[in-house]
Coordinates of C-alpha atoms and ligand atoms in Angstrom, one line a residue:
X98 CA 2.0 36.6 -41.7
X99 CA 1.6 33.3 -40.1
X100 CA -0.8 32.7 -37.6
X101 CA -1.4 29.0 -35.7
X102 CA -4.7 27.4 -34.9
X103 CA -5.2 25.0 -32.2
X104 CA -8.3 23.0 -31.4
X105 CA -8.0 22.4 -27.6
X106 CA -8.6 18.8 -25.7
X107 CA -6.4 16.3 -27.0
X108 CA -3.7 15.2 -24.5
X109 CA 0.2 15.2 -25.5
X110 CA 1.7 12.2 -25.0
X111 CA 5.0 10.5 -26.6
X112 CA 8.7 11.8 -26.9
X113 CA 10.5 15.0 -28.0
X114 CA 13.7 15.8 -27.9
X115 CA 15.3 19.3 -26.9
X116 CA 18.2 21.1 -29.0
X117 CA 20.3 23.9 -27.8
X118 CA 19.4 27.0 -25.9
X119 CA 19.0 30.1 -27.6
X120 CA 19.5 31.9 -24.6
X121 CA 23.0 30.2 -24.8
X122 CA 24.2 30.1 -28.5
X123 CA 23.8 33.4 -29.2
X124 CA 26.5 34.1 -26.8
X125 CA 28.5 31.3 -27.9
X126 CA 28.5 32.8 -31.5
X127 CA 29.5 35.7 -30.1
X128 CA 32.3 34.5 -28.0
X129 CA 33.4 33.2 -31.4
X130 CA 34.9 36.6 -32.0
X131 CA 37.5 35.9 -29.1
X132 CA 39.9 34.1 -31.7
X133 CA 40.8 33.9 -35.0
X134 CA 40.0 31.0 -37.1
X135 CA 36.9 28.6 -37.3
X136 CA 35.0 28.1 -34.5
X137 CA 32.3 25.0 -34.5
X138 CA 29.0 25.1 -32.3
X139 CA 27.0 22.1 -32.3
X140 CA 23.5 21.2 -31.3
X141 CA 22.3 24.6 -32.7
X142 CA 18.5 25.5 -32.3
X143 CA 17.3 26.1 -35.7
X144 CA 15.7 29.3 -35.0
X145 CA 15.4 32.9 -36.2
X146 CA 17.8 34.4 -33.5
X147 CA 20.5 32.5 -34.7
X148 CA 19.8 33.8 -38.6
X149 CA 19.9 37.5 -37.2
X150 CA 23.1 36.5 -35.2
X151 CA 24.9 34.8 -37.6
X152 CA 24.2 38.1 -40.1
X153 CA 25.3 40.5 -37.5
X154 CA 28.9 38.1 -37.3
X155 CA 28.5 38.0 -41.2
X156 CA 28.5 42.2 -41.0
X157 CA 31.4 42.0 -38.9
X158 CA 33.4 40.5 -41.3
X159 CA 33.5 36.6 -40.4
X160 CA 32.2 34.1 -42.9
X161 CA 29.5 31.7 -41.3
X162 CA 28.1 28.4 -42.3
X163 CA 25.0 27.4 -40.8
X164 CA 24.5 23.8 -41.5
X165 CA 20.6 22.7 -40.7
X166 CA 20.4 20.0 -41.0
X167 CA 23.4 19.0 -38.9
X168 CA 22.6 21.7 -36.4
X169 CA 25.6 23.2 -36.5
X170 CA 27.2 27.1 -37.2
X171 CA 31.1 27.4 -38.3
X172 CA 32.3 30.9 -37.8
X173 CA 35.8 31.8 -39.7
X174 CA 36.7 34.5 -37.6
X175 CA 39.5 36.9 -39.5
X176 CA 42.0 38.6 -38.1
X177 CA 40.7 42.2 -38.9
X178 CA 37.3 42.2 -37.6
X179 CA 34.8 45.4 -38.0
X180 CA 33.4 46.8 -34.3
X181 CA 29.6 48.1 -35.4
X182 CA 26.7 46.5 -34.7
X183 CA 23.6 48.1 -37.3
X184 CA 20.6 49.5 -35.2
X185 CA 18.6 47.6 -38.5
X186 CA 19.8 44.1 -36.2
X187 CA 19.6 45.4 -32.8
X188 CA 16.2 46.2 -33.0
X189 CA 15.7 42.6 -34.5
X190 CA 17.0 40.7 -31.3
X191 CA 18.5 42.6 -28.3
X192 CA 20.8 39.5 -27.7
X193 CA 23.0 41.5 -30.1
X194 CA 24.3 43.3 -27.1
X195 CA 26.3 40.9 -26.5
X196 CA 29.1 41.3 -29.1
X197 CA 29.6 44.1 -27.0
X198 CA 32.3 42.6 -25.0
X199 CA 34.2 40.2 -27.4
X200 CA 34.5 43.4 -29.9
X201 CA 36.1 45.8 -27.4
X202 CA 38.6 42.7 -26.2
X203 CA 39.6 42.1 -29.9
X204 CA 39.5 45.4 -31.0
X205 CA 39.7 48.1 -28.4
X206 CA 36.8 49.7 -30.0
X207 CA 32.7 48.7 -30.3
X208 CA 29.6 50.6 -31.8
X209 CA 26.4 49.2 -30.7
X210 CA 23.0 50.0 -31.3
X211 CA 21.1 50.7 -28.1
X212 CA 18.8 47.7 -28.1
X213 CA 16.0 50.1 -25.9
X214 CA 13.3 48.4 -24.1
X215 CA 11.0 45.7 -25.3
X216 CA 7.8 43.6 -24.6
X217 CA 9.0 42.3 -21.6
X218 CA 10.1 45.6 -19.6
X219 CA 13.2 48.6 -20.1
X220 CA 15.9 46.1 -19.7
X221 CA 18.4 48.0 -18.6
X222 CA 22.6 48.2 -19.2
X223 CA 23.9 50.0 -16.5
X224 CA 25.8 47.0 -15.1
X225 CA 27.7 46.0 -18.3
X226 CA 28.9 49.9 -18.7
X227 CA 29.7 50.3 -14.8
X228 CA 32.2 46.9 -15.4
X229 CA 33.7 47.8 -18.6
X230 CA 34.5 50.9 -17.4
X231 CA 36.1 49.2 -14.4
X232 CA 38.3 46.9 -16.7
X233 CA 39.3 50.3 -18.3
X234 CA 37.4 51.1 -21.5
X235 CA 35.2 54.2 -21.7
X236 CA 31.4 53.7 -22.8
X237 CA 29.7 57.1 -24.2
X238 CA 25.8 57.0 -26.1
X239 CA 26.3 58.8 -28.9
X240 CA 22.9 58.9 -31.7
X241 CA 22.0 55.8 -30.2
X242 CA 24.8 53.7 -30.2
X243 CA 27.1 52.7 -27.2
X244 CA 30.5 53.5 -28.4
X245 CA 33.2 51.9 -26.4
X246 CA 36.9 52.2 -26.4
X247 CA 40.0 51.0 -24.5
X248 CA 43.4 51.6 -25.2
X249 CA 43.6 48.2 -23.7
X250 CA 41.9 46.8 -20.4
X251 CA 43.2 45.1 -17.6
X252 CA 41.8 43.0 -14.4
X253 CA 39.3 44.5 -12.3
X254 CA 37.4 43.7 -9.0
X255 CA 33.7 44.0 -10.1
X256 CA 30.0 43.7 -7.8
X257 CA 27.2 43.6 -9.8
X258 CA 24.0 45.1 -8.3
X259 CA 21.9 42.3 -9.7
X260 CA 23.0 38.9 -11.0
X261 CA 22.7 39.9 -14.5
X262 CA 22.8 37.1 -17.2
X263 CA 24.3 40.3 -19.7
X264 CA 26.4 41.9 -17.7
X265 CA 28.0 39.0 -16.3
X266 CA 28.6 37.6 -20.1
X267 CA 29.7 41.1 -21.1
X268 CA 32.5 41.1 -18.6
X269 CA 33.2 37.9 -18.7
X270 CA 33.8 37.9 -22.6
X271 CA 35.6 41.4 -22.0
X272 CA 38.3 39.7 -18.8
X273 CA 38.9 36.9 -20.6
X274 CA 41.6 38.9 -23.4
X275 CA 42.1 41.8 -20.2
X276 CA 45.6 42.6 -18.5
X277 CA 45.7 40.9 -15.2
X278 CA 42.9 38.7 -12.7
X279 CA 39.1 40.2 -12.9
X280 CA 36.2 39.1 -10.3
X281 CA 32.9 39.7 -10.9
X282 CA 30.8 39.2 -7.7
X283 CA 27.0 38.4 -7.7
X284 CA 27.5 37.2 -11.0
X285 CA 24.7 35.0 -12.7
X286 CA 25.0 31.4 -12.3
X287 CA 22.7 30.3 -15.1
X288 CA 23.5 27.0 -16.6
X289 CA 23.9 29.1 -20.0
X290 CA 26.8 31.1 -17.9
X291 CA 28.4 27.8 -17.1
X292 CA 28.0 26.7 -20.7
X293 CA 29.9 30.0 -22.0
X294 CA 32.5 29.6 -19.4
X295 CA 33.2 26.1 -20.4
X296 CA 33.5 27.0 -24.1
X297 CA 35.8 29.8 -23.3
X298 CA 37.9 27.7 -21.2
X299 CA 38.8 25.0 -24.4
X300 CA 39.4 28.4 -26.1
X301 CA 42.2 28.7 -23.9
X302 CA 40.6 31.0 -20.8
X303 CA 41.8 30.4 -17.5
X304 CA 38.2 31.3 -15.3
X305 CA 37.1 29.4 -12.0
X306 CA 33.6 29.7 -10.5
X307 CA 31.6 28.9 -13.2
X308 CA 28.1 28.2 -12.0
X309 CA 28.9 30.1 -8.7
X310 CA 28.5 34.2 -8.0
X311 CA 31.8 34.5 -7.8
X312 CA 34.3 34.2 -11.4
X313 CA 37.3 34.7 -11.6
X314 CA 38.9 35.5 -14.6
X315 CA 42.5 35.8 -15.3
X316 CA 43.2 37.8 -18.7
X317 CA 45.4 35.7 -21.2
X318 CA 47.5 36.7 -24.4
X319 CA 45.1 34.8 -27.2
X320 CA 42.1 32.4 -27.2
X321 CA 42.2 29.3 -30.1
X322 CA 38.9 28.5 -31.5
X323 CA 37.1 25.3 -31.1
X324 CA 34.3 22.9 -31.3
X325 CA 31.7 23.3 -28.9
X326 CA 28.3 21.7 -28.3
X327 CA 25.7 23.7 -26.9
X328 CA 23.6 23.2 -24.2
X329 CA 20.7 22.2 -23.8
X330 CA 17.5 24.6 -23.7
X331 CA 15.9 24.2 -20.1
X332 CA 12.9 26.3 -21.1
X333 CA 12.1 24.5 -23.7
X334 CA 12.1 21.3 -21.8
X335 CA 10.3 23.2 -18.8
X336 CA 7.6 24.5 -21.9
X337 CA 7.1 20.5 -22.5
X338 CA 7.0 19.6 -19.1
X339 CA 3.9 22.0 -18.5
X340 CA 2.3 21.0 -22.0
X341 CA 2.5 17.2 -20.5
X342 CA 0.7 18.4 -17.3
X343 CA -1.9 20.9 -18.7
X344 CA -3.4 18.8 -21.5
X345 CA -3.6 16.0 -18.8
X346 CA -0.7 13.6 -20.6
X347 CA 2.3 12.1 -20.7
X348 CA 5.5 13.6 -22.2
X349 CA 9.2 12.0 -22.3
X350 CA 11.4 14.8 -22.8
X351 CA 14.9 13.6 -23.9
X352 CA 18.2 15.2 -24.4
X353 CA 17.7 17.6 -21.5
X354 CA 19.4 18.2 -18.1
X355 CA 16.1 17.7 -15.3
X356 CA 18.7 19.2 -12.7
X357 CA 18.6 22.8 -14.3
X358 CA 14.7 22.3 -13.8
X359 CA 14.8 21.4 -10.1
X360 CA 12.1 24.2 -9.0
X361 CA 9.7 23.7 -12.3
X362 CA 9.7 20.2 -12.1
X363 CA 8.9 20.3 -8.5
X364 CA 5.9 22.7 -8.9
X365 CA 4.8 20.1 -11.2
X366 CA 4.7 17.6 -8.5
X367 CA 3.0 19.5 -6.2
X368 CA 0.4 20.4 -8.6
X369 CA -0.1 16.6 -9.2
X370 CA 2.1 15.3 -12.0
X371 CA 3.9 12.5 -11.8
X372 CA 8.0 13.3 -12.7
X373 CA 10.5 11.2 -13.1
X374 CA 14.3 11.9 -14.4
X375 CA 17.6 10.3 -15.4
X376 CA 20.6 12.8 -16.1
X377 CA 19.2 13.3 -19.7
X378 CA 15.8 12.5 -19.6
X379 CA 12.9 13.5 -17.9
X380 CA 9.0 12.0 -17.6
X381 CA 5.8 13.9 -16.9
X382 CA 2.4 12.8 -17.0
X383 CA -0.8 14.0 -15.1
X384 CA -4.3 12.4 -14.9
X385 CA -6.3 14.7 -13.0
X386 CA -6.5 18.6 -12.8
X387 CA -3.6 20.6 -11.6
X388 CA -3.8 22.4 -7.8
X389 CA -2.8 25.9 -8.3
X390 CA 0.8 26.7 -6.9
X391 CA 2.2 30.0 -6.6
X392 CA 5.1 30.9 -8.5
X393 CA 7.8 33.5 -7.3
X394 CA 10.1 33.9 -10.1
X395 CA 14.1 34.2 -9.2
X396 CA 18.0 34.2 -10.7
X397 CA 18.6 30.8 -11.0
X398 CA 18.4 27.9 -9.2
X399 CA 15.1 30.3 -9.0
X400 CA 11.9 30.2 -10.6
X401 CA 13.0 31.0 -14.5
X402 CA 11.0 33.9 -15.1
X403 CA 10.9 32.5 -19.0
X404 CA 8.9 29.9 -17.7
X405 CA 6.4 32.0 -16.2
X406 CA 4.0 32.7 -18.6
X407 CA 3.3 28.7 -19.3
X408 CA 3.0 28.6 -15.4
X409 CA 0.1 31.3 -15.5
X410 CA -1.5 29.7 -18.2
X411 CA -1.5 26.4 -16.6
X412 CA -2.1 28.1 -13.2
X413 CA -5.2 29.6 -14.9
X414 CA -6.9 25.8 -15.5
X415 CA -5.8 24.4 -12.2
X416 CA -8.2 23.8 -9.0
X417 CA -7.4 26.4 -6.8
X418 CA -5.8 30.2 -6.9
X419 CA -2.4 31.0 -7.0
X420 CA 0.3 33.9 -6.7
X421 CA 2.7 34.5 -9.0
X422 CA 5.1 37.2 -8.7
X423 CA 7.5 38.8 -11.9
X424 CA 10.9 40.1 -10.0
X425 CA 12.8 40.0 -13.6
X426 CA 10.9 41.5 -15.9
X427 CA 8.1 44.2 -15.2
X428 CA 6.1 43.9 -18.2
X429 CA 6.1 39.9 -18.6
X430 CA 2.0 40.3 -17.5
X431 CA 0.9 42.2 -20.8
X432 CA 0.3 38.6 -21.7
X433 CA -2.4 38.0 -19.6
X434 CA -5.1 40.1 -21.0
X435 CA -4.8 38.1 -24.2
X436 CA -5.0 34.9 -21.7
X437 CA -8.1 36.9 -20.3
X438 CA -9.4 36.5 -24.5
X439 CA -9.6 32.8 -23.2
X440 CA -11.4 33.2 -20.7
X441 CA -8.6 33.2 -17.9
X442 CA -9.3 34.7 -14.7
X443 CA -6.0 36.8 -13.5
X444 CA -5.7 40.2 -11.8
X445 CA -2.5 41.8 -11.9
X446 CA -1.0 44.6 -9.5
X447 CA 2.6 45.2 -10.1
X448 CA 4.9 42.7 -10.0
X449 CA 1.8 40.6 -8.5
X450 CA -0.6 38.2 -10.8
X451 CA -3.5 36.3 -8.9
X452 CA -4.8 33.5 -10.8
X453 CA -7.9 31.7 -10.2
X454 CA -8.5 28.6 -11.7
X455 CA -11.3 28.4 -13.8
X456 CA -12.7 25.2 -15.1
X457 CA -12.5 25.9 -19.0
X458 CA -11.0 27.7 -21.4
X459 CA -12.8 29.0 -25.0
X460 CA -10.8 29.3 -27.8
X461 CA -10.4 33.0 -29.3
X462 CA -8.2 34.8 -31.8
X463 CA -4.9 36.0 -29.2
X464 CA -1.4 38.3 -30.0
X465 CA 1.8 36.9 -29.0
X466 CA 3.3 39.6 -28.0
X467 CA 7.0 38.0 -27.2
X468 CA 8.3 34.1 -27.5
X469 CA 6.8 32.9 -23.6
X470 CA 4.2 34.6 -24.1
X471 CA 3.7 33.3 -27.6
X472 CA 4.3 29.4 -25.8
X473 CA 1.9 30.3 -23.1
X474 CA -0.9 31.4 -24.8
X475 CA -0.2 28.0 -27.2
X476 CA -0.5 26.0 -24.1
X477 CA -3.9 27.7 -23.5
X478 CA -4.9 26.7 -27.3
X479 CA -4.0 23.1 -26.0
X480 CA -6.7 23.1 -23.6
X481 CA -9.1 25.7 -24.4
X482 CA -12.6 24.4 -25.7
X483 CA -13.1 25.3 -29.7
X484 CA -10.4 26.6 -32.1
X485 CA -7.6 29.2 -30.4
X486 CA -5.5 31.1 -33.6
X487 CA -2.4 32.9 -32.3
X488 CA -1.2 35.8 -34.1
X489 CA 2.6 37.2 -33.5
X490 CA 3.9 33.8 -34.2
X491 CA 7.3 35.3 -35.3
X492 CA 7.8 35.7 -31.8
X493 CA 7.4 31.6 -31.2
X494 CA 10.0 31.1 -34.1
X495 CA 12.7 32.7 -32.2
X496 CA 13.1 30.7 -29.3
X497 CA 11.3 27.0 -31.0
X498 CA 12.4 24.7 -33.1
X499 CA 9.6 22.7 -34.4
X500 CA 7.0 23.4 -32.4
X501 CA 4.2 23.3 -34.1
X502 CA 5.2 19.5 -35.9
X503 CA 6.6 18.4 -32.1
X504 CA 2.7 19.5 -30.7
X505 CA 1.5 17.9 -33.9
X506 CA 3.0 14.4 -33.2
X507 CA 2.5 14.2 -29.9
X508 CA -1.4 14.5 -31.0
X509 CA -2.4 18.2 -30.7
X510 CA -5.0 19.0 -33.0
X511 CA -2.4 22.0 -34.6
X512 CA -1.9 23.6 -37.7
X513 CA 0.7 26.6 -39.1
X514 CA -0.9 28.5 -41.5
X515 CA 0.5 30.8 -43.8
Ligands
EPU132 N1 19.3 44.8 -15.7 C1 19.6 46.1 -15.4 N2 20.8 46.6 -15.8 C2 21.7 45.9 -16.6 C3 21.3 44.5 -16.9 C4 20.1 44.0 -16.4 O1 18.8 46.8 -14.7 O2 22.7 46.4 -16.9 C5 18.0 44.2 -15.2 C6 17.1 43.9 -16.3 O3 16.3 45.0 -16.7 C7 16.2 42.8 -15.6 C8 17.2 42.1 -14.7 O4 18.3 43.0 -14.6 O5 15.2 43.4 -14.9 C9 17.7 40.8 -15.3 O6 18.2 40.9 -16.6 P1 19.3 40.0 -17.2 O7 20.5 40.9 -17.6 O8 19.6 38.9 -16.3 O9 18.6 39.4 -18.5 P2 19.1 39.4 -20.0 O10 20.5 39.0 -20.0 O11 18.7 40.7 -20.7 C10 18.6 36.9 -20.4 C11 17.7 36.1 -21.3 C12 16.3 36.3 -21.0 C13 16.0 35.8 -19.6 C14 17.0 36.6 -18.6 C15 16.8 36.1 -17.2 C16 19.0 36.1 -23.3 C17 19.2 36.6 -24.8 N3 18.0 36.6 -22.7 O12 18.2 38.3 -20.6 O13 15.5 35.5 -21.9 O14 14.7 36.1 -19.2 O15 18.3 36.4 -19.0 O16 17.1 34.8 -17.1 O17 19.9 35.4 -22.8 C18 13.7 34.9 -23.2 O18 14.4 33.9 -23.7 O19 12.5 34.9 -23.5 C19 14.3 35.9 -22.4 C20 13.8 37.1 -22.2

């Protein structure tokens, strides 16, 4: 069991420089599965997700090389490929879910654990079994698994009730190999959507209205595999921005894209940093406290509800109050009464938090309890008087690469220990 300590009150300043998003390769590894043959993804996060993803892909018969140091993943896809996905794995990383899609285009068949709820809230699948039984496959819960069959699925007109990241990657992955055109409306227009679609397009997919709520997807014969490099990981770089602002610093954060953090970087300016971007690049320093700024958190271009726990804890040393309100995930606040440990001052009610500033932290012993929450309560370490040790650091390891060195170089008074 790891745990890390952090001795608060040194600011962050220098350079770091973001890798891939987790919240996007995962599904690129899965979309893999979409053709046979070897399939390269680049700029790969070295983090636990991607071990548990690339052993789930191992399980289903493909052969996958993950090279470190190079950051990269080869996965030889074979022509026979198994369709169960272990409950042992599922419960590991819900992201699993989404072989869901690829396995019933490829196979006409797919057994997947029931991921069930988690940290953050229930997290519901309703919308990814409403579409692919609109495309034509039929989805049944059976001993906890979703088992899903086709005899072979063809275009469908779809709505989603809620712009989805899942669902919409579900159907997309599921339309791509389906008879016939496929819309999904309300889709989600996440830059990790746009990234899939772009990957599944040199595959050989024929979509249009990436990045929009519309996609349409016209079903093809066979998809080619190919080399793909994976986006870049806006929370990550959102996680820095904050850690630049809190600790009162100055932060260059390179190999990121400041336009899929238009509303973060923003709030940051109106709390008083100073932010300046280029297309791959972006600046933040602050010399004086943060003014509280409330926080409403959205489907993108919205708020990123993964960045809200570092805006609570930074919201929770800033002059002023502030409302933030949780419309993704209803149980994203359990992380607040470990901020309380600290000596934040929040009240919750709902999908509510108030935060009031107050004008020190104290370091404590604190649970992360999932991976923002995990960052959050690190960001409170950075500035909290005294030595802060976070437990639950597994969580932190499945969404950060590096962390702990990156904080340690840019001057934070950090340790792992083991
Ligand atoms: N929902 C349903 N039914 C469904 C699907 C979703 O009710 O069939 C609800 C969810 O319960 C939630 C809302 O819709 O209240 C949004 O869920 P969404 O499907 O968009 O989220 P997700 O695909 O499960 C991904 C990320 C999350 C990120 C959200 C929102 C991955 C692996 N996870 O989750 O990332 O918060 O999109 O942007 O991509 C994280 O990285 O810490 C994380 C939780």
């Amino acid at each position: 069991m790891s745990v890390i300590e952090v001795t608060g009150g040194k600011p962050l300043r220098g350079e770091v420089a973001v890798v891939g998003a987790k919240n996007s390769v995962l599904k690129l590894m899965a979309a893999s599965l979409l053709a046979v043959g070897k399939t390269t993804l680049q700029n790969v996060p070295n983090i636990v997700d991607v071990v548990i993803m690339a052993e789930l892909l191992r399980r289903l018969g493909c052969s996958v090389q993950h090279d470190v140091e190079n950051r990269s993943v080869t996965i030889d896809v074979p022509d026979l490929i198994e369709h169960r996905a272990d409950y042992d794995l599922v419960r590991q990383m819900r992201a699993s879910i989404c072989v869901l899609g690829p396995l019933l285009a490829r196979t006409g068949q797919a057994e997947v654990a029931m991921p069930g709820g988690d940290a953050i809230g229930s997290r519901g699948l309703d919308f990814h079994i409403a579409g692919l039984h609109q495309l034509g496959a039929s989805v049944t819960s059976e001993h906890g698994y979703l088992v899903a069959d086709t005899k072979g699925m063809h275009g469908a007109s779809m709505t989603l009730d809620f712009p989805s990241v899942g669902a919409t990657e579900t159907l997309l992955m599921a339309a791509v190999l389906a008879r016939g055109v496929s819309v999904i409306d309300n889709a989600a227009r996440e830059p990790e959507i746009v990234d899939i679609c772009s990957m599944l397009e040199t595959m050989g997919a024929k979509i249009t209205g990436a990045g929009t709520s519309t996609l349409e997807i016209t079903g093809v014969e066979s998809l080619s595999p190919t080399t793909h490099h994976t986006v870049s990981d806006r929370i990550v770089a959102g996680t820095w921005a904050v850690a630049a602002t809190m600790t009162g610093g100055e932060i260059t954060i390179n190999d990121c894209h400041p336009e899929h953090l238009e509303i973060p970087l923003n709030k940051l300016s109106d709390m008083g940093a100073e932010v300046s971007s280029t297309q791959t690049s972006v600046k933040v320093s602050m010399n004086s406290r943060a003014k509280a700024q409330d926080i409403v958190t959205l489907p993108f271009p919205g708020f990123p509800t993964d960045l809200q726990p570092q805006f609570i804890a930074l919201n929770s040393v800033s002059d002023g109050a502030a409302m933030v309100t949780e419309n993704m995930f209803e149980a994203r606040f359990r992380f607040v009464q470990e901020l309380a440990r600290l000596g934040a001052n929040v009240k919750t009610d709902g999908h509510h938090a108030l935060v009031r500033g107050v004008e020190r932290l104290s370091g404590a012993p604190v649970e992360a309890t999932d991976i923002r929450a995990g960052a959050g309560l690190v960001l409170a370490g950075l500035v909290a008087e005294g030595k802060t040790v976070i437990h639950g650091v597994e969580h932190i390891d499945r969404g950060y690469t590096n962390f702990v060195p990156d904080l340690k170089r840019l001057g934070a008074d950090i340790e792992r220990v083991d």
